[in-house]
mmCIF file with all atom_site columns, C-alpha atoms and ligand atoms in Angstrom:
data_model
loop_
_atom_site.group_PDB
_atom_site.id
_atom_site.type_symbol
_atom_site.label_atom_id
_atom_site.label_alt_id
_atom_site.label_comp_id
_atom_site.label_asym_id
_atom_site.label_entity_id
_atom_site.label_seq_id
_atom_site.pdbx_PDB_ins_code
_atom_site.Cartn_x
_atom_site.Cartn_y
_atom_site.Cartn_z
_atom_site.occupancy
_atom_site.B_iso_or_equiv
_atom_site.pdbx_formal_charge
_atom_site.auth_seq_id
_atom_site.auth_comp_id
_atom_site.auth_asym_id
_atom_site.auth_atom_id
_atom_site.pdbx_PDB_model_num
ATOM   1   C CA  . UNK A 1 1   ? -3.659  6.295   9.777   1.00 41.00 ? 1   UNK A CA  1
ATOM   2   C CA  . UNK A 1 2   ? -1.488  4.185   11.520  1.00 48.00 ? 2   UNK A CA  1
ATOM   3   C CA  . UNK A 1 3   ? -0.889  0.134   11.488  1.00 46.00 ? 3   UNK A CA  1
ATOM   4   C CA  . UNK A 1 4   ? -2.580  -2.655  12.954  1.00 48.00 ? 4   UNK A CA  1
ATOM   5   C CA  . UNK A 1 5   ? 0.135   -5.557  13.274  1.00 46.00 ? 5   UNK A CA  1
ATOM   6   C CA  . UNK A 1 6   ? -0.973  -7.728  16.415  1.00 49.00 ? 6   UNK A CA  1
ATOM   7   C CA  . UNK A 1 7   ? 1.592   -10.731 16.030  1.00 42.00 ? 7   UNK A CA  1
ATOM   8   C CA  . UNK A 1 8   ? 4.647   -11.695 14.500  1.00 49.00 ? 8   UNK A CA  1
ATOM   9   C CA  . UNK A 1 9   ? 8.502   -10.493 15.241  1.00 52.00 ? 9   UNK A CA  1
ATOM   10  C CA  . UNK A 1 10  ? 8.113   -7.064  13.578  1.00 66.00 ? 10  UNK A CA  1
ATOM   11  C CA  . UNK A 1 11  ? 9.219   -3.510  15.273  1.00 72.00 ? 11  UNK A CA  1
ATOM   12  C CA  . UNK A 1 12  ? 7.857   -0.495  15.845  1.00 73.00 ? 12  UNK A CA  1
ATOM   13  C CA  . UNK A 1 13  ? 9.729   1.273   14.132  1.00 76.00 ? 13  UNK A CA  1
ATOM   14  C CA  . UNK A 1 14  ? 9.765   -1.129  10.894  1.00 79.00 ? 14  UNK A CA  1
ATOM   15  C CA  . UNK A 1 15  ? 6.010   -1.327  11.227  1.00 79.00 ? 15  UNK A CA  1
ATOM   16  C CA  . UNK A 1 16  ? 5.219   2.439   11.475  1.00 88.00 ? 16  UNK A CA  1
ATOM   17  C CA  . UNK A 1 17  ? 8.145   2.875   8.278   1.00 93.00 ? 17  UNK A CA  1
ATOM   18  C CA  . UNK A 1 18  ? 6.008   0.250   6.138   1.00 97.00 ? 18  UNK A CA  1
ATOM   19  C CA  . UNK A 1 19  ? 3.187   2.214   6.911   1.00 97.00 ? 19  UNK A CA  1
ATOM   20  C CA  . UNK A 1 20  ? 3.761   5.416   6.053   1.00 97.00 ? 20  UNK A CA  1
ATOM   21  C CA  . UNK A 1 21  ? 4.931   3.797   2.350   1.00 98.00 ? 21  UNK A CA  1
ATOM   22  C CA  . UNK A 1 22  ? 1.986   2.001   2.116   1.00 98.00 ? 22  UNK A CA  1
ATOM   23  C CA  . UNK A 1 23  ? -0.038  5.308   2.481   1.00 98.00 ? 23  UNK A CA  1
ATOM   24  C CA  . UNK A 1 24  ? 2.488   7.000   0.383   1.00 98.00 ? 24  UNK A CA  1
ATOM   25  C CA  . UNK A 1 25  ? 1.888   4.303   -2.340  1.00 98.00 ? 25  UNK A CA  1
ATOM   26  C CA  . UNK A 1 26  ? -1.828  3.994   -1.994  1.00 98.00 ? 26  UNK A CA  1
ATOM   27  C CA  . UNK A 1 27  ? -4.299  5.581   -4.775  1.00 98.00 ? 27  UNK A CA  1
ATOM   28  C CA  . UNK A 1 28  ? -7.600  6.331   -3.642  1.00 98.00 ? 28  UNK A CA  1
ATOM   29  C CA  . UNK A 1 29  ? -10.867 6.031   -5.616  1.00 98.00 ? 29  UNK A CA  1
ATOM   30  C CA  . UNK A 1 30  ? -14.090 7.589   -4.419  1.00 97.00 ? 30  UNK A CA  1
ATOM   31  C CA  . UNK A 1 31  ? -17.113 5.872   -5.248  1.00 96.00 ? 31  UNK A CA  1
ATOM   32  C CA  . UNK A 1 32  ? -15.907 2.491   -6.862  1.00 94.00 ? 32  UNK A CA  1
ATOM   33  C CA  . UNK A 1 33  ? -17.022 -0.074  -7.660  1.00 88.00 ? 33  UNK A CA  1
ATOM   34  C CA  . UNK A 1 34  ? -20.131 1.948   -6.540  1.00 87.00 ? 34  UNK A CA  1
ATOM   35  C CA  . UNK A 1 35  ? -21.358 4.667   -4.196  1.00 91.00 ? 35  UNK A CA  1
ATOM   36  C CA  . UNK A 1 36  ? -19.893 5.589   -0.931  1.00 90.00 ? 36  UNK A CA  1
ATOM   37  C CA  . UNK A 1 37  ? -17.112 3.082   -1.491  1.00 89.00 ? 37  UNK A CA  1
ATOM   38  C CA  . UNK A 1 38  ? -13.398 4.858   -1.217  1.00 94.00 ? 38  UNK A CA  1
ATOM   39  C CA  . UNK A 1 39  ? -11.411 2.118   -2.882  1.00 96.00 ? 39  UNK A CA  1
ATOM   40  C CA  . UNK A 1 40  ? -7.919  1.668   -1.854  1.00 98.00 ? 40  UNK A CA  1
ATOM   41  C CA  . UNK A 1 41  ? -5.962  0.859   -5.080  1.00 98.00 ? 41  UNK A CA  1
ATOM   42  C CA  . UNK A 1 42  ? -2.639  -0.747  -4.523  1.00 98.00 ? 42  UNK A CA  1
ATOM   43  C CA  . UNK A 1 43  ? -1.272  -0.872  -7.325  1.00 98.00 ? 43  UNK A CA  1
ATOM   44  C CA  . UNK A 1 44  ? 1.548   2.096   -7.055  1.00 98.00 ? 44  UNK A CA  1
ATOM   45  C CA  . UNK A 1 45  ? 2.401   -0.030  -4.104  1.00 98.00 ? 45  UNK A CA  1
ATOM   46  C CA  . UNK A 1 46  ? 3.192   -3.569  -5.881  1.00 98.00 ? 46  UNK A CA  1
ATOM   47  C CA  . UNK A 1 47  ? 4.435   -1.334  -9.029  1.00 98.00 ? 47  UNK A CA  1
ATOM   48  C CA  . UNK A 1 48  ? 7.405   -0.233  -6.864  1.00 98.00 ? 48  UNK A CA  1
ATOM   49  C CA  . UNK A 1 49  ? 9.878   -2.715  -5.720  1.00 98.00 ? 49  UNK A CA  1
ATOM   50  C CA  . UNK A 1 50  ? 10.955  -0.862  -2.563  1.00 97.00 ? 50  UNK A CA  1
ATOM   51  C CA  . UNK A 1 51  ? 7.287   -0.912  -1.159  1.00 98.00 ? 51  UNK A CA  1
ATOM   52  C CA  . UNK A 1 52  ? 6.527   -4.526  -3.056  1.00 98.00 ? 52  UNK A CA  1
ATOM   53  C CA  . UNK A 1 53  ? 9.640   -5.982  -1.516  1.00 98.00 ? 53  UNK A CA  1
ATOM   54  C CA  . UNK A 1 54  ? 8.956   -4.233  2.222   1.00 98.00 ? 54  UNK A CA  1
ATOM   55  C CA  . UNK A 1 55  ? 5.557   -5.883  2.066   1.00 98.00 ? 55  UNK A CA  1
ATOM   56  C CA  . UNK A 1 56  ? 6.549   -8.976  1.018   1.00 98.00 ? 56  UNK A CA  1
ATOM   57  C CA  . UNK A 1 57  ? 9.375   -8.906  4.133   1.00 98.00 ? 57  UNK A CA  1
ATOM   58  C CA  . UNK A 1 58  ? 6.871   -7.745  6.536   1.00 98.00 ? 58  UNK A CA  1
ATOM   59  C CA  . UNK A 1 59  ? 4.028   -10.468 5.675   1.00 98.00 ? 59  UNK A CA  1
ATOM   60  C CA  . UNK A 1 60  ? 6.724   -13.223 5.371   1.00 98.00 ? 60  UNK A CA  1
ATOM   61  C CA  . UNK A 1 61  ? 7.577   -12.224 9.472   1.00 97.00 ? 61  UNK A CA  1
ATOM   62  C CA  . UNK A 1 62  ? 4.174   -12.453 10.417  1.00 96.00 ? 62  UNK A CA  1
ATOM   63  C CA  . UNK A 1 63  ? 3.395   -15.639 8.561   1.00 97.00 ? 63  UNK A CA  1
ATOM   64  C CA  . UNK A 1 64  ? 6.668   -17.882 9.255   1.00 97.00 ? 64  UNK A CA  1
ATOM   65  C CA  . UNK A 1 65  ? 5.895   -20.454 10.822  1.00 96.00 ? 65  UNK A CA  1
ATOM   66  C CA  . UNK A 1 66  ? 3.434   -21.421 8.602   1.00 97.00 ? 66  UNK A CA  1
ATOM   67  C CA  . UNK A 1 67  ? 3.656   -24.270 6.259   1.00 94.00 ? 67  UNK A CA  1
ATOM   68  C CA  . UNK A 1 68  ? 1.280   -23.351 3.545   1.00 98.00 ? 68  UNK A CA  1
ATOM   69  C CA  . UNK A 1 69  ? 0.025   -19.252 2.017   1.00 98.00 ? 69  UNK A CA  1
ATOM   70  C CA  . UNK A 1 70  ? -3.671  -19.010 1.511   1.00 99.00 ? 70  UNK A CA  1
ATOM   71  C CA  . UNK A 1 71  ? -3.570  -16.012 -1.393  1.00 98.00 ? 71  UNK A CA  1
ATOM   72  C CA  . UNK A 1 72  ? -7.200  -14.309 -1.884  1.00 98.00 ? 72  UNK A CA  1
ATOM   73  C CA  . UNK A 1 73  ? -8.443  -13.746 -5.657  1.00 97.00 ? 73  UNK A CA  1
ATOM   74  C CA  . UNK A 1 74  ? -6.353  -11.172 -7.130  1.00 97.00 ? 74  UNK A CA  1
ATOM   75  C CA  . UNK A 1 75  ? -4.349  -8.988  -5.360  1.00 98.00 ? 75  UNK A CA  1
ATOM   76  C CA  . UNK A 1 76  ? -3.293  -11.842 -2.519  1.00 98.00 ? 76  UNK A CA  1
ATOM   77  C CA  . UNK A 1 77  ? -2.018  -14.161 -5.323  1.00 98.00 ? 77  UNK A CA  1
ATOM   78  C CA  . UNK A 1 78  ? 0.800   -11.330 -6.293  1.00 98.00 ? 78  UNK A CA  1
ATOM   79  C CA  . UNK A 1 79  ? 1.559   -11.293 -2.319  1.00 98.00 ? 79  UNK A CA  1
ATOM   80  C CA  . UNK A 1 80  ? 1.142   -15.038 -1.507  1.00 98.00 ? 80  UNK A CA  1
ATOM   81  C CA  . UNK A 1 81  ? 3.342   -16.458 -4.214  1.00 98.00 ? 81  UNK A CA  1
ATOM   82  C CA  . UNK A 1 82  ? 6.106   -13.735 -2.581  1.00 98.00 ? 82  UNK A CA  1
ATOM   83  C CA  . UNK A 1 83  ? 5.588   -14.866 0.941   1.00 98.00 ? 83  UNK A CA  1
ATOM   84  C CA  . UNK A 1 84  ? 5.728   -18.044 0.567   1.00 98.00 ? 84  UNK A CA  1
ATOM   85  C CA  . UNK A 1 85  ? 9.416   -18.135 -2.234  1.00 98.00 ? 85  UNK A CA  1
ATOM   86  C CA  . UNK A 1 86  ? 10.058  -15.988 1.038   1.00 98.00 ? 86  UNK A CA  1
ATOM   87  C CA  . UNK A 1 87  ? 9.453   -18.441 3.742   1.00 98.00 ? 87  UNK A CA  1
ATOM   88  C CA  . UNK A 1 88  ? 10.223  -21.805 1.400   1.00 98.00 ? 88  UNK A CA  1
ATOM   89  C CA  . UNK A 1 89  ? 6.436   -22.810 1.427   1.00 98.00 ? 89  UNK A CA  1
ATOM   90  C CA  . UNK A 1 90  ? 4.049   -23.769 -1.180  1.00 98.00 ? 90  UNK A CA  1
ATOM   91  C CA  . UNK A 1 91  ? 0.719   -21.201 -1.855  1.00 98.00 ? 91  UNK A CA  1
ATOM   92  C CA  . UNK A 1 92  ? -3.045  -21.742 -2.231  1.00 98.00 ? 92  UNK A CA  1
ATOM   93  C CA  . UNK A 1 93  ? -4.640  -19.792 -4.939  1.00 98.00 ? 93  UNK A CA  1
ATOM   94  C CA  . UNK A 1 94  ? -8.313  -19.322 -3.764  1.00 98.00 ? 94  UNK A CA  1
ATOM   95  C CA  . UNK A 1 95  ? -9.984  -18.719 -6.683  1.00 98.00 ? 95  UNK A CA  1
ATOM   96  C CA  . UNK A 1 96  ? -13.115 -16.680 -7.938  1.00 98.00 ? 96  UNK A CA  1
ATOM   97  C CA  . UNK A 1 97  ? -16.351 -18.881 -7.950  1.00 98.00 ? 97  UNK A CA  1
ATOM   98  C CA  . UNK A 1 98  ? -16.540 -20.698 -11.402 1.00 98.00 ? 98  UNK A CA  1
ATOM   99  C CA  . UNK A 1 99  ? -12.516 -20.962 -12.236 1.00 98.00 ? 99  UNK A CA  1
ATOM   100 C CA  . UNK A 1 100 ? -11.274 -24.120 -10.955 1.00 98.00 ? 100 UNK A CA  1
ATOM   101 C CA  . UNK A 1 101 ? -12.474 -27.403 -12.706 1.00 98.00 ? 101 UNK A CA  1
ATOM   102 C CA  . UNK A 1 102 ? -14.250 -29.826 -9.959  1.00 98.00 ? 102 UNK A CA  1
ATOM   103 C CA  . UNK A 1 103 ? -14.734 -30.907 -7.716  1.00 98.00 ? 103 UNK A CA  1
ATOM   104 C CA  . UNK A 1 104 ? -14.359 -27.981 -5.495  1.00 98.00 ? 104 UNK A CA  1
ATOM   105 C CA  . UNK A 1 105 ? -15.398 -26.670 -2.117  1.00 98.00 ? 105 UNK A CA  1
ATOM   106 C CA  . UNK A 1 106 ? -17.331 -23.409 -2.297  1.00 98.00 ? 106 UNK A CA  1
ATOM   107 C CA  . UNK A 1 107 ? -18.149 -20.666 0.367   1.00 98.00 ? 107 UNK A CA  1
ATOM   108 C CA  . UNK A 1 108 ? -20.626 -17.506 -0.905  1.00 96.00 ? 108 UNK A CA  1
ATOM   109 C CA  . UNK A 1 109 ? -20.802 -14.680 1.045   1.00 94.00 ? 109 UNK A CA  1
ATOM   110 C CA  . UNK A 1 110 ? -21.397 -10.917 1.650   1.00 83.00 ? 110 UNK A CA  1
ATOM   111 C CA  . UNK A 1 111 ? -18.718 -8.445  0.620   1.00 76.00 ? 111 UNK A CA  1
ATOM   112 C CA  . UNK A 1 112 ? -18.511 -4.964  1.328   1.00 60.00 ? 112 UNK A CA  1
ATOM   113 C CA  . UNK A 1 113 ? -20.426 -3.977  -2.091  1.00 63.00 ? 113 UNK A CA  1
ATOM   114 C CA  . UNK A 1 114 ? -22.583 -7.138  -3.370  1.00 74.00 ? 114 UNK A CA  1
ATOM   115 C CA  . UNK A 1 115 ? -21.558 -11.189 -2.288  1.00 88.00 ? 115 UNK A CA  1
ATOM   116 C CA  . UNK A 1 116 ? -18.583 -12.977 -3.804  1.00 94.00 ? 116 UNK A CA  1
ATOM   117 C CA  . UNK A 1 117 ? -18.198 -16.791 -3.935  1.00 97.00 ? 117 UNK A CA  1
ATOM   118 C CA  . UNK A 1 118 ? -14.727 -18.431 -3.266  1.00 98.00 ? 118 UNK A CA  1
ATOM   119 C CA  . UNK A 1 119 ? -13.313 -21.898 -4.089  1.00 98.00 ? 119 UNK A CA  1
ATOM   120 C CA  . UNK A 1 120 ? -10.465 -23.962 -3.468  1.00 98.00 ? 120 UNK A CA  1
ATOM   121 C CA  . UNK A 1 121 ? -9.524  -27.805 -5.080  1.00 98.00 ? 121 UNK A CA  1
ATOM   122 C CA  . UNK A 1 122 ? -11.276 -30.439 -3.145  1.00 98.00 ? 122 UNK A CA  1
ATOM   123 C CA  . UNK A 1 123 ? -8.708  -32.991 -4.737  1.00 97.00 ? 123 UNK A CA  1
ATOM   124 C CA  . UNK A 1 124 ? -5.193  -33.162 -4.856  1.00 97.00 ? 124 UNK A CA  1
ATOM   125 C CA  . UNK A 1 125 ? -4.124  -30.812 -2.308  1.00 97.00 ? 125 UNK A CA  1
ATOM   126 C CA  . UNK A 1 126 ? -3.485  -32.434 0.754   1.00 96.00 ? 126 UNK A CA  1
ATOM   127 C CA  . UNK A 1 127 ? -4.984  -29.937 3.829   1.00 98.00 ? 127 UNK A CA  1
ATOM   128 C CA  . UNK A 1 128 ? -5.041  -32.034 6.796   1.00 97.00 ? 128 UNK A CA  1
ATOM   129 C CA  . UNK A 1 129 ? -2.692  -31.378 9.473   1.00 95.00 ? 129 UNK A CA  1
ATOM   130 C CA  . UNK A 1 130 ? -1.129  -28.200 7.729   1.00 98.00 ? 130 UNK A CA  1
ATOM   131 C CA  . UNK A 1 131 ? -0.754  -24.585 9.573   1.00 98.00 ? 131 UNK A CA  1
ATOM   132 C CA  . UNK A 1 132 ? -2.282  -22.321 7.128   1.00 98.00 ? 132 UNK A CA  1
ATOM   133 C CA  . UNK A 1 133 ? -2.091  -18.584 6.858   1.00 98.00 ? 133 UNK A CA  1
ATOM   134 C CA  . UNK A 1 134 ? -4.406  -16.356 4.614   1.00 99.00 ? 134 UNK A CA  1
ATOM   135 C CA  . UNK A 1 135 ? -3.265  -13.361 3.039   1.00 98.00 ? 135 UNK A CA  1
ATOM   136 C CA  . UNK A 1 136 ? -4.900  -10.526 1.169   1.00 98.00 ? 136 UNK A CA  1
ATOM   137 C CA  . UNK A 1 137 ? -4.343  -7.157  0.239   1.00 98.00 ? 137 UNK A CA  1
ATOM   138 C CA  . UNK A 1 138 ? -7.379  -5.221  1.342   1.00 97.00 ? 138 UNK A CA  1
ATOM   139 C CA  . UNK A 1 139 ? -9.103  -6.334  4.847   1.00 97.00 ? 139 UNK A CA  1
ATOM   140 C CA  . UNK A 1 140 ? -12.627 -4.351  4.906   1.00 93.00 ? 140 UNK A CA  1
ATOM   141 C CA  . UNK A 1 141 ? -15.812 -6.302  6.226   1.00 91.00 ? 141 UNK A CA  1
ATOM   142 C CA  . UNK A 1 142 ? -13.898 -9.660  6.559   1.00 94.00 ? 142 UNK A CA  1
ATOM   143 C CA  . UNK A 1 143 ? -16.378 -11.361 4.686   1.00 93.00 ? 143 UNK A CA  1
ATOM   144 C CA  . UNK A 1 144 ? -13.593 -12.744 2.422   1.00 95.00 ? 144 UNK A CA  1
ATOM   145 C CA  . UNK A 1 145 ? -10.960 -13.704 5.295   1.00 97.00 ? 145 UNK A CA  1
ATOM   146 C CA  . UNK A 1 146 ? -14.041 -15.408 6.962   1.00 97.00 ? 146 UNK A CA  1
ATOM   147 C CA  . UNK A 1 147 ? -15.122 -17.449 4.232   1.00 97.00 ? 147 UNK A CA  1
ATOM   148 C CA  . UNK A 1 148 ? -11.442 -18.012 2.960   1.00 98.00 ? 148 UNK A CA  1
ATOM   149 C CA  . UNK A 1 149 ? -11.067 -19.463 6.427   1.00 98.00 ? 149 UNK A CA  1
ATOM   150 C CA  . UNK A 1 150 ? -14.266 -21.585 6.586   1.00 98.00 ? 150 UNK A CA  1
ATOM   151 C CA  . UNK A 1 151 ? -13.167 -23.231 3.404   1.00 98.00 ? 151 UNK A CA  1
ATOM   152 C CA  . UNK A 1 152 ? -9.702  -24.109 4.485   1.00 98.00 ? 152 UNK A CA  1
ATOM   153 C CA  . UNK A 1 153 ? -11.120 -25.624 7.999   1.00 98.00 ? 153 UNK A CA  1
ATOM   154 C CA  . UNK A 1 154 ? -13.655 -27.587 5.887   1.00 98.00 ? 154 UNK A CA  1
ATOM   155 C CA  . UNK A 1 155 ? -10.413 -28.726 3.680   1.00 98.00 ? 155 UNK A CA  1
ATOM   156 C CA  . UNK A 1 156 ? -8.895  -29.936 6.820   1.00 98.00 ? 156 UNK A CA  1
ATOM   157 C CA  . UNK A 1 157 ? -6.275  -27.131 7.765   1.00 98.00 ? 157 UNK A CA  1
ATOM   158 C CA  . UNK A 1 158 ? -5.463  -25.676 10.851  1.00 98.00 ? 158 UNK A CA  1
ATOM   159 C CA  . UNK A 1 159 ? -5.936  -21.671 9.797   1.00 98.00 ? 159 UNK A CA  1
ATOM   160 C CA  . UNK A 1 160 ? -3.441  -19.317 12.005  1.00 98.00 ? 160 UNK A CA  1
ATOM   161 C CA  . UNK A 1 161 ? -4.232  -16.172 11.046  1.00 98.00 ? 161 UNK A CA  1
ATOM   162 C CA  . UNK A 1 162 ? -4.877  -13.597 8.262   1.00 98.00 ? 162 UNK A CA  1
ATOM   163 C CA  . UNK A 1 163 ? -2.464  -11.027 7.319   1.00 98.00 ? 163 UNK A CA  1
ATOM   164 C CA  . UNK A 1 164 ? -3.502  -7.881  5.315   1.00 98.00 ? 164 UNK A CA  1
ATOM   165 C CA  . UNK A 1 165 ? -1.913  -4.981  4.030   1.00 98.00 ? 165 UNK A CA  1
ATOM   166 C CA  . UNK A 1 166 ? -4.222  -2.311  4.763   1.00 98.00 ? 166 UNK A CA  1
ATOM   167 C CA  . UNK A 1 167 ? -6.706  -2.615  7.102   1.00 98.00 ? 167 UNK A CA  1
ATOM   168 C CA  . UNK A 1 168 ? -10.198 -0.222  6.716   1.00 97.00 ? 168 UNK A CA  1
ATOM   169 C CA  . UNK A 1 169 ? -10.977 0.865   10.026  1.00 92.00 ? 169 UNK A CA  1
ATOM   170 C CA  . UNK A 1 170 ? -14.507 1.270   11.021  1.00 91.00 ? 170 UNK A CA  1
ATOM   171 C CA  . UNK A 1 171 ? -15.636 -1.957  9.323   1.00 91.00 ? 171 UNK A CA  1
ATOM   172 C CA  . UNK A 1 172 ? -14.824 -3.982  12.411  1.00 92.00 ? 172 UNK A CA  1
ATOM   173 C CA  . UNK A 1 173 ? -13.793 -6.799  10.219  1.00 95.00 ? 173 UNK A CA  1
ATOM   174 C CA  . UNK A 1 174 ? -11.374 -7.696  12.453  1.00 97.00 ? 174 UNK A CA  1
ATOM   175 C CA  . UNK A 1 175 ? -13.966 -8.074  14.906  1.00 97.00 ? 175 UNK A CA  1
ATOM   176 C CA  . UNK A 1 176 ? -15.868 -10.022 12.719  1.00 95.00 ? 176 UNK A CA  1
ATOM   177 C CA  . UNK A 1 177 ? -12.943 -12.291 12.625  1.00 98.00 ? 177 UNK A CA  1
ATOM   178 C CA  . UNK A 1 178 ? -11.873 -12.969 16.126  1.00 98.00 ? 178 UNK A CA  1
ATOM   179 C CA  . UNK A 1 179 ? -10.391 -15.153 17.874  1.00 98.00 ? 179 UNK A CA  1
ATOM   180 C CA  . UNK A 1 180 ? -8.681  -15.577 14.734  1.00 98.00 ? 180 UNK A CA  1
ATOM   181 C CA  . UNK A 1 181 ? -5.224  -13.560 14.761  1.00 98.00 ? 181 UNK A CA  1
ATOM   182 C CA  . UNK A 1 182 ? -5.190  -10.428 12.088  1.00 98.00 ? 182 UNK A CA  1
ATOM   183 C CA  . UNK A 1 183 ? -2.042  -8.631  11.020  1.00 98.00 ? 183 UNK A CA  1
ATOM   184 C CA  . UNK A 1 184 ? -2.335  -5.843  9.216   1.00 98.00 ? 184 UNK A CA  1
ATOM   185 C CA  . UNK A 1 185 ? 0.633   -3.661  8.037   1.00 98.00 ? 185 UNK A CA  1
ATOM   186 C CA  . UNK A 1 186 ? -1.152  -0.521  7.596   1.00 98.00 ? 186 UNK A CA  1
ATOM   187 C CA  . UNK A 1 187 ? -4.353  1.054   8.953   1.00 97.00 ? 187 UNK A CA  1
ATOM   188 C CA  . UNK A 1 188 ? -6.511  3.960   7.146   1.00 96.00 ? 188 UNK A CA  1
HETATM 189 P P1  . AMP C 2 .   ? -14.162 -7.773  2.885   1.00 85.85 ? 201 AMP C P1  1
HETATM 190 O O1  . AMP C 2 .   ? -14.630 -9.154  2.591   1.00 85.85 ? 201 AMP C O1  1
HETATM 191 O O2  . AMP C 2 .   ? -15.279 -6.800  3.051   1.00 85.85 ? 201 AMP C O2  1
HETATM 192 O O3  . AMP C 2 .   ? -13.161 -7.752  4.021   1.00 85.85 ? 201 AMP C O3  1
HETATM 193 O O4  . AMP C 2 .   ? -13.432 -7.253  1.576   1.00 85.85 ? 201 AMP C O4  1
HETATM 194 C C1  . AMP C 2 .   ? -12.124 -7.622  1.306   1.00 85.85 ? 201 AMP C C1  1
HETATM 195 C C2  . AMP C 2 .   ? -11.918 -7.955  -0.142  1.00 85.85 ? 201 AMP C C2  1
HETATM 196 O O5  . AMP C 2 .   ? -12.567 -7.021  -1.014  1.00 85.85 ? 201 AMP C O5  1
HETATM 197 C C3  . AMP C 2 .   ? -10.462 -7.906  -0.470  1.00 85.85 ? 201 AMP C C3  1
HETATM 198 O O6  . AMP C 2 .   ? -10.158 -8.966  -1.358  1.00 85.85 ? 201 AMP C O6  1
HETATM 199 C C4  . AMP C 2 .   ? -10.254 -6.546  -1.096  1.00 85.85 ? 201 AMP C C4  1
HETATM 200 O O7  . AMP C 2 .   ? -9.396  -6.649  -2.190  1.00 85.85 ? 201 AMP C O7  1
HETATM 201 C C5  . AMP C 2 .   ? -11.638 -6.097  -1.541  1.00 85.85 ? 201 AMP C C5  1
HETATM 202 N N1  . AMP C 2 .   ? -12.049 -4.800  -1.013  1.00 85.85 ? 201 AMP C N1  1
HETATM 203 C C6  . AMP C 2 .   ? -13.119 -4.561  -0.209  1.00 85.85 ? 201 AMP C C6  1
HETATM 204 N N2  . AMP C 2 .   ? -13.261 -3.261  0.055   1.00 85.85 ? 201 AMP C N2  1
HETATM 205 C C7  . AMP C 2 .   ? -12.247 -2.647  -0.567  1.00 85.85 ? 201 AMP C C7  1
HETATM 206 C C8  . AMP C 2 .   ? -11.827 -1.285  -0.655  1.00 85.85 ? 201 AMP C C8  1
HETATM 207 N N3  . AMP C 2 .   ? -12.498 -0.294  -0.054  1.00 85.85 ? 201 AMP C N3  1
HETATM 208 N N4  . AMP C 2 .   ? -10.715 -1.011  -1.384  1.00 85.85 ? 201 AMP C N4  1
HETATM 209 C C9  . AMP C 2 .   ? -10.037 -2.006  -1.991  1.00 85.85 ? 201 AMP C C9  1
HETATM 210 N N5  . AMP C 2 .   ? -10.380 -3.301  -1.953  1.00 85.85 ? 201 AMP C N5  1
HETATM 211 C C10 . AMP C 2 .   ? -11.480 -3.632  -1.254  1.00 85.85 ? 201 AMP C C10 1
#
């Protein structure tokens, strides 16, 4: 246990605090959505507002700076949307495969348990030029971040970082993921 924040303005002491309520606030799930997968539900966490409003605080510090929130399909919508009322930006929902009407641009990859396919509008949403940050709740393989990211550069956007709630260790997705900064508020 322990937290994995690399950049941003944030104490130690604030950081280790927000951790130990994330892990507080953190229901685990053996074996879901299939075998050998301990799922790290985070919903008691957004349900209360003292650990949904420390979150939001501590993601907003590592993202300012940033003029547009990248939100990953569910969980990073709730945070996103926060963030970025938080830092006075606009967000990016990137959807599910199959939810937006087109045209769209579309990245498949491999997830932790089966492959996932994310989109974003290829119209009306002017990327070029703007410092994008990508936020999500859970950071495991970094499949997702990766191909989150990948779309966004092929949008036009400059893509500063990720920043994650909890991070899993062991799944080097952070690794996976450099040289691209990852913030993560709470390791397990
Ligand atoms: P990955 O692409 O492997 O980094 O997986 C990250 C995405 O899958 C995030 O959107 C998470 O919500 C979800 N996810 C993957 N593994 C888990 C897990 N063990 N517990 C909760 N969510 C997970």
């Amino acid at each position: 246990m322990g937290c994995g924040v690399e950049h941003g303005p944030l104490g130690a002491g604030a950081v280790s605090e927000i951790s130990a309520l994330i892990a507080s606030l953190t229901r685990e799930v053996a074996d879901f959505p299939s075998p050998g997968i301990q799922f790290k539900d985070l919903s008691p966490l957004f349900a209360d507002h003292r650990g949904f409003a420390a979150v939001t605080d501590a993601l907003a510090e590592v993202a300012s700076g940033t003029d547009l929130i990248a939100g990953v399909d569910a969980r990073g919508f709730l945070l996103a949307g926060a963030v970025a009322l938080r830092l006075g930006t606009g967000v990016l929902a990137v959807r599910k495969g199959g939810k937006l009407p087109p045209p769209v641009l579309s990245e498949t990859y491999d997830l932790e348990y089966g492959t996932a396919t994310l989109e974003i509008p290829a119209d009306g949403i002017e990327l070029a030029g703007r410092n994008v940050v990508i936020i999500d709740d859970v950071l495991a393989t970094g499949g997702t971040v990766a191909a989150t990211a990948r779309l966004l550069r092929r949008g036009g956007a400059t893509v500063t970082g990720a920043a994650v709630v909890l991070e899993l260790a062991g799944l080097n997705g952070r690794d996976v993921l450099k040289p691209l900064p990852v913030s993560s508020l709470h390791t397990a």
